[in-house]
Coordinates of C-alpha atoms in Angstrom, one line a residue:
M1 CA -30.6 1.8 19.8
R2 CA -29.9 -1.6 18.3
F3 CA -27.9 -2.9 15.4
V4 CA -29.7 -5.2 13.1
A5 CA -27.6 -7.4 10.8
L6 CA -28.1 -7.0 7.1
N7 CA -27.9 -10.2 4.9
A8 CA -26.4 -8.5 1.9
P9 CA -25.3 -4.9 2.3
S10 CA -25.6 -3.0 -1.0
A11 CA -22.7 -1.3 -2.8
A12 CA -24.5 2.0 -2.5
R13 CA -24.6 1.6 1.3
S14 CA -20.9 0.7 1.5
A15 CA -20.1 3.8 -0.6
L16 CA -22.2 6.2 1.5
V17 CA -20.8 4.8 4.8
T18 CA -17.2 5.2 3.4
L19 CA -17.9 8.8 2.4
A20 CA -19.4 9.5 5.8
A21 CA -16.3 8.0 7.5
L22 CA -14.0 10.2 5.4
A23 CA -16.1 13.3 6.3
A24 CA -15.9 12.3 10.0
A25 CA -12.2 11.9 9.7
L26 CA -11.8 15.4 8.1
L27 CA -13.9 16.9 10.9
I28 CA -11.9 15.3 13.6
C29 CA -8.6 16.5 12.0
A30 CA -10.2 20.0 11.7
L31 CA -10.7 19.9 15.5
V32 CA -7.1 18.8 16.0
F33 CA -5.9 21.7 13.8
T34 CA -8.1 24.2 15.7
L35 CA -6.7 23.0 19.0
S36 CA -3.2 23.5 17.7
G37 CA -3.9 27.1 16.7
H38 CA -4.5 26.7 13.0
A39 CA -7.7 27.4 11.1
P40 CA -8.9 24.2 9.4
G41 CA -9.9 26.2 6.2
E42 CA -6.4 27.5 6.0
V43 CA -4.8 24.0 6.5
Y44 CA -7.0 22.3 3.9
G45 CA -6.7 25.2 1.5
T46 CA -2.9 25.2 1.7
M47 CA -2.9 21.4 1.1
L48 CA -5.1 21.5 -2.0
R49 CA -3.4 24.6 -3.5
G50 CA 0.0 23.0 -3.0
T51 CA -0.9 19.7 -4.5
L52 CA -3.8 19.9 -7.0
G53 CA -3.2 23.6 -7.8
D54 CA 0.5 23.4 -8.6
S55 CA 2.3 21.4 -11.3
T56 CA 5.2 20.5 -9.0
G57 CA 2.7 19.4 -6.3
L58 CA 0.8 17.3 -8.9
G59 CA 4.1 15.6 -9.7
E60 CA 4.6 14.8 -6.0
V61 CA 1.1 13.4 -5.8
G62 CA 1.8 11.2 -8.8
R63 CA 5.1 10.0 -7.4
R64 CA 3.4 8.8 -4.2
T65 CA 0.4 7.4 -6.0
I66 CA 2.4 4.8 -7.9
P67 CA 3.5 2.6 -5.0
L68 CA 0.2 3.2 -3.2
L69 CA -1.7 2.0 -6.3
L70 CA 0.3 -1.2 -6.7
I71 CA 0.4 -2.1 -3.1
G72 CA -3.2 -1.1 -2.4
A73 CA -4.6 -3.2 -5.2
G74 CA -2.8 -6.2 -3.9
L75 CA -3.9 -5.6 -0.3
A76 CA -7.5 -5.2 -1.5
L77 CA -7.4 -8.6 -2.9
A78 CA -5.8 -10.1 0.2
F79 CA -8.3 -8.5 2.5
R80 CA -11.2 -10.0 0.5
A81 CA -9.6 -13.4 1.2
Q82 CA -9.3 -12.6 4.9
F83 CA -5.5 -12.7 4.6
F84 CA -4.6 -9.6 6.6
N85 CA -1.2 -8.7 5.2
I86 CA 0.3 -5.8 7.2
G87 CA 3.8 -6.5 5.8
A88 CA 3.7 -4.7 2.5
E89 CA 6.4 -2.4 3.7
G90 CA 8.8 -5.3 4.0
Q91 CA 7.6 -6.8 0.8
L92 CA 8.3 -3.5 -1.0
L93 CA 11.8 -3.5 0.4
L94 CA 12.5 -7.1 -0.6
G95 CA 11.3 -6.3 -4.1
A96 CA 13.8 -3.4 -4.1
V97 CA 16.6 -5.7 -2.9
F98 CA 15.9 -8.4 -5.5
A99 CA 15.6 -5.7 -8.2
A100 CA 18.9 -4.0 -7.1
G101 CA 20.7 -7.4 -7.0
T102 CA 19.6 -8.1 -10.5
A103 CA 20.5 -4.7 -11.8
L104 CA 24.0 -4.8 -10.2
F105 CA 25.1 -8.4 -10.5
V106 CA 23.2 -10.2 -13.3
P107 CA 25.0 -9.9 -16.6
L108 CA 22.1 -9.5 -19.0
P109 CA 22.0 -7.5 -22.3
G110 CA 20.6 -4.0 -21.9
P111 CA 17.1 -4.6 -23.3
L112 CA 16.5 -7.6 -21.1
L113 CA 17.9 -6.2 -17.9
L114 CA 15.0 -3.8 -17.1
P115 CA 12.2 -6.5 -17.4
A116 CA 14.4 -8.8 -15.3
V117 CA 14.6 -6.2 -12.6
F118 CA 10.8 -6.1 -12.4
V119 CA 10.5 -9.9 -12.5
A120 CA 13.0 -10.1 -9.7
G121 CA 11.1 -7.5 -7.7
F122 CA 7.9 -9.5 -8.0
V123 CA 9.7 -12.7 -6.9
G124 CA 11.3 -11.0 -3.9
G125 CA 8.1 -9.5 -2.6
G126 CA 6.1 -12.6 -3.3
L127 CA 8.6 -14.9 -1.5
W128 CA 8.7 -12.6 1.6
A129 CA 4.9 -12.7 1.8
L130 CA 4.9 -16.5 1.3
I131 CA 6.8 -16.8 4.6
A132 CA 3.8 -15.5 6.5
A133 CA 1.4 -17.6 4.4
A134 CA 3.4 -20.7 5.3
L135 CA 3.5 -19.8 9.0
R136 CA -0.3 -19.3 8.9
R137 CA -0.6 -23.1 8.1
V138 CA 0.8 -23.8 11.5
N139 CA -1.6 -21.3 13.2
V140 CA 0.7 -18.3 13.3
N141 CA -1.4 -15.2 12.9
E142 CA -0.4 -13.4 9.6
I143 CA -1.0 -10.0 11.1
L144 CA 1.9 -10.6 13.6
S145 CA 4.2 -12.5 11.2
T146 CA 3.9 -9.9 8.4
L147 CA 4.4 -7.0 10.8
M148 CA 7.5 -8.6 12.3
L149 CA 8.9 -9.4 8.9
N150 CA 8.9 -5.7 8.1
Y151 CA 11.6 -5.1 10.7
I152 CA 13.7 -8.0 9.4
A153 CA 13.4 -6.5 5.9
V154 CA 14.7 -3.1 7.1
A155 CA 17.6 -4.8 8.9
L156 CA 18.4 -6.8 5.7
V157 CA 18.5 -3.7 3.6
T158 CA 20.8 -2.0 6.1
Y159 CA 23.1 -5.0 6.2
L160 CA 23.5 -5.2 2.4
I161 CA 24.2 -1.5 1.8
A162 CA 26.5 -1.2 4.7
G163 CA 28.3 -4.5 4.0
P164 CA 28.6 -6.7 0.9
W165 CA 26.8 -4.3 -1.5
K166 CA 28.2 -1.1 -0.2
G167 CA 29.2 1.2 -3.1
K168 CA 32.9 1.5 -3.9
D169 CA 33.1 5.3 -3.7
V170 CA 30.7 5.8 -0.9
R171 CA 31.8 8.4 1.7
G172 CA 29.7 9.2 4.8
Y173 CA 26.5 7.5 3.6
I174 CA 25.6 3.9 2.9
Y175 CA 24.1 2.8 -0.4
T176 CA 25.1 0.7 -3.4
D177 CA 26.8 1.6 -6.7
T178 CA 24.6 3.2 -9.3
F179 CA 22.6 0.9 -11.5
P180 CA 23.4 0.5 -15.2
A181 CA 21.7 3.2 -17.3
S182 CA 19.7 0.5 -19.2
T183 CA 17.6 0.0 -16.0
Y184 CA 16.5 3.6 -15.6
L185 CA 12.8 4.2 -16.1
P186 CA 11.7 7.3 -18.0
T187 CA 9.9 10.0 -16.0
L188 CA 7.5 12.7 -16.9
P189 CA 9.3 16.0 -17.6
G190 CA 10.0 18.0 -14.4
S191 CA 8.9 15.3 -12.1
Q192 CA 9.8 11.9 -10.6
V193 CA 6.7 10.2 -11.9
H194 CA 8.1 7.1 -13.6
W195 CA 5.2 6.6 -15.9
P196 CA 5.8 3.0 -17.0
T197 CA 5.3 1.9 -13.4
L198 CA 2.2 4.0 -13.2
L199 CA 0.8 2.3 -16.2
L200 CA 1.8 -1.0 -14.7
G201 CA -0.2 -0.1 -11.5
V202 CA -3.3 0.8 -13.5
A203 CA -3.0 -2.6 -15.4
V204 CA -2.5 -4.5 -12.1
A205 CA -5.5 -2.8 -10.4
L206 CA -7.8 -3.6 -13.4
G207 CA -6.4 -7.1 -13.8
L208 CA -6.8 -8.0 -10.2
Q209 CA -10.4 -6.7 -10.3
W210 CA -11.1 -9.0 -13.3
V211 CA -9.5 -11.9 -11.4
L212 CA -11.6 -11.2 -8.3
S213 CA -14.9 -10.8 -10.2
R214 CA -14.6 -13.0 -13.3
S215 CA -12.2 -15.9 -12.7
T216 CA -12.6 -19.3 -11.0
F217 CA -9.8 -18.4 -8.6
G218 CA -11.6 -15.1 -7.7
Y219 CA -14.8 -17.0 -6.9
A220 CA -12.8 -19.4 -4.6
L221 CA -11.2 -16.4 -3.0
R222 CA -14.5 -14.7 -2.3
V223 CA -16.0 -17.8 -0.8
V224 CA -13.0 -18.5 1.4
G225 CA -13.1 -14.9 2.6
E226 CA -16.9 -14.5 3.1
N227 CA -17.8 -18.0 4.4
P228 CA -14.9 -20.3 5.4
G229 CA -17.3 -23.0 6.5
A230 CA -19.0 -23.1 3.1
A231 CA -15.6 -23.1 1.4
R232 CA -14.6 -26.2 3.4
Y233 CA -17.9 -27.9 2.6
A234 CA -17.4 -27.1 -1.2
G235 CA -13.9 -28.6 -1.0
L236 CA -12.0 -25.3 -1.5
S237 CA -8.6 -25.2 0.2
S238 CA -8.2 -22.0 2.2
G239 CA -4.5 -22.8 2.7
R240 CA -3.9 -22.9 -1.1
V241 CA -5.9 -19.7 -1.6
A242 CA -3.9 -18.0 1.1
L243 CA -0.6 -19.0 -0.5
L244 CA -1.7 -17.7 -3.9
V245 CA -3.0 -14.5 -2.5
A246 CA 0.2 -14.0 -0.5
L247 CA 2.3 -14.5 -3.6
I248 CA 0.2 -12.0 -5.6
T249 CA -0.1 -9.3 -2.9
G250 CA 3.6 -9.6 -2.0
G251 CA 4.6 -9.7 -5.6
V252 CA 2.9 -6.4 -6.5
A253 CA 4.4 -4.8 -3.5
G254 CA 7.7 -6.0 -4.8
L255 CA 6.9 -4.4 -8.1
A256 CA 6.5 -1.1 -6.3
G257 CA 9.9 -1.5 -4.7
A258 CA 11.5 -2.3 -8.1
G259 CA 9.8 0.8 -9.5
E260 CA 11.1 3.1 -6.8
V261 CA 14.8 2.0 -7.2
A262 CA 14.7 1.8 -11.0
G263 CA 12.6 5.0 -11.5
I264 CA 13.8 7.4 -8.8
H265 CA 16.9 6.3 -6.9
H266 CA 18.9 4.2 -9.3
R267 CA 20.6 2.4 -6.4
L268 CA 19.6 0.6 -3.2
L269 CA 19.4 3.0 -0.3
E270 CA 18.4 2.9 3.4
A271 CA 14.8 1.7 3.9
G272 CA 13.5 5.0 5.0
Q273 CA 14.6 6.6 1.7
I274 CA 13.1 3.9 -0.5
S275 CA 9.7 3.9 1.1
L276 CA 8.0 6.8 2.8
G277 CA 5.7 4.4 4.7
Y278 CA 3.9 3.3 1.5
G279 CA 3.3 -0.2 2.8
F280 CA 1.3 1.0 5.8
T281 CA -0.5 3.9 4.0
A282 CA -1.6 1.4 1.4
V283 CA -3.6 -0.4 4.0
I284 CA -5.9 2.7 4.1
V285 CA -5.9 2.7 0.3
A286 CA -7.2 -0.9 0.3
W287 CA -9.7 -0.3 3.1
L288 CA -11.1 2.7 1.4
A289 CA -11.5 0.6 -1.8
R290 CA -13.6 -1.9 0.3
G291 CA -11.9 -4.9 -1.2
N292 CA -12.2 -3.8 -4.9
P293 CA -8.7 -3.4 -6.5
A294 CA -10.1 -1.2 -9.3
L295 CA -11.3 1.4 -6.8
C296 CA -7.7 1.9 -5.7
L297 CA -7.4 4.0 -8.9
I298 CA -9.4 6.5 -6.9
T299 CA -8.3 5.9 -3.3
A300 CA -4.5 5.8 -4.1
P301 CA -4.4 9.4 -5.5
L302 CA -6.5 10.5 -2.6
M303 CA -3.9 9.3 -0.1
G304 CA -1.2 10.6 -2.5
V305 CA -2.7 14.1 -2.0
I306 CA -2.6 13.6 1.8
L307 CA 1.1 12.4 1.8
A308 CA 2.2 15.2 -0.6
G309 CA 0.0 17.8 1.2
G310 CA 1.5 16.8 4.5
D311 CA 5.0 17.8 3.3
I312 CA 3.6 21.2 2.3
L313 CA 1.9 21.7 5.6
K314 CA 5.2 21.1 7.4
I315 CA 6.9 23.8 5.4
D316 CA 4.3 26.4 4.8
L317 CA 2.4 26.3 8.1
N318 CA 5.2 24.8 10.3
L319 CA 3.0 22.0 11.4
P320 CA 4.6 19.0 13.2
F321 CA 6.5 16.4 11.3
R322 CA 3.9 13.7 12.2
V323 CA 0.9 15.6 10.7
V324 CA 0.6 12.9 8.0
D325 CA 0.4 10.2 10.6
V326 CA -2.5 12.1 12.3
F327 CA -4.4 12.1 9.0
S328 CA -3.7 8.5 8.3
G329 CA -4.5 7.3 11.8
V330 CA -7.8 9.2 12.0
I331 CA -8.9 8.0 8.6
L332 CA -8.1 4.4 9.4
L333 CA -9.8 4.6 12.8
C334 CA -13.0 6.1 11.2
L335 CA -13.0 3.4 8.4
I336 CA -12.7 0.6 10.9
A337 CA -15.4 2.1 13.1
S338 CA -17.7 2.5 10.1
E339 CA -17.6 -1.3 9.3
V340 CA -20.5 -1.9 11.7
F341 CA -22.7 0.5 9.8
I342 CA -22.1 -1.3 6.5
R343 CA -23.1 -4.7 7.9
H344 CA -25.9 -3.5 10.2
R345 CA -28.7 -0.9 10.2
V346 CA -29.5 1.1 13.3
Q347 CA -32.9 0.5 14.8
W348 CA -34.3 2.9 17.4
G349 CA -36.9 2.0 20.0
R350 CA -37.6 -1.0 22.2
A351 CA -36.8 -4.5 21.0

C-alpha cells in the first residue's frame, strides 16, 4: 500500500473523508460504551431524544452553539493561514473581562452601553491573541504561546473577581456585582439562547467566508497558508497576515465571551462557569469545517448536540463526567488521522 500525493484535492473528496472520519469516531465511541456496559444504541438514542427531541434540550444545544459558532468561524480562518491558535479559551475569557469592565465601570448612556460591551469584548480577545502573533515574529511557536496564555487568562479572571472587582455583597462565592440592566441581552422564551449573539455568529461566519473567498486579504491569507514560499516571492508579508488573523480570530472569541456574560450570567464569574471548554471544542468545529467559516453553521450545532447530549448521558445513564471529553478527543483524533486521505490517494500493489 502506498500513498500518492494529489495536486488539488476536490471539495467532494474532503467532504467524504470528513464524513468517514466522523463515522469512524462514532464506531470507536460505540466500542467504548460497549466495554463500559452500555448499549451504543441506547446511548446515542438517549442523546438524540434529550437534545433534538426535546424543547429544553434544543435550547441547551442552541446555548452551546453560540460560542462554538463564533469561535469556530474565527479558528477556521486562522487555520487556513497556518496560524494554529489553541488559545481561544483564554481569548473568550479576556473578552468577558473587557466586557465586564465596560459594563461595570464605564459611564455610558443605556443605549450605548451594550454595543460598547461587545466592542470591548472584541478588543480584549483580539489583544490577547496579538500577544501570540507578536511572539511568533521572534520564532515562538503560537501553539505553545496561545496554550499557555489560556492559563494566564484563567488566573487573571480569578484575581479580578476575588480582588478589585469582587462584588460588594458576595458571601461564600467570588464574582462581580451584577451588570446594569441595559446590558442584558434578550433570550428566547424558556431558554438561555441569547439570540442577538446567535445572529451575530451567523453574520460573522458568512462575513469571514466572504473575506476568505472574495477579498484581497483573503487571497493573501490563502497564499500564505498554502504556499509560504510563493507568498514570499510575491511580496506578501506572512507576519502582517498573522497579526491580522490573530486580531480577527481572537476578537470573535472575545465576542463570544461578551455574549456569555451579557446574555446569561450578567456578571463576571469564575472561568469554569463562563466557558464550558468552548475554546477547545471550537477547534473541532473549525477542523470539521475544513477551513471554511460558513461550514461552522453546520459543525457548531453538531458539537452543540454532543456537549448538551453529554450532560444528559451523565444524568440519565450515569455515565462518567468526562464522557464529552471522550467524544471530543476521538472525533479530533479521527479528523487529524484523516488528513492524509484528503491529500493522498491509496494505491495498492508494487511501486
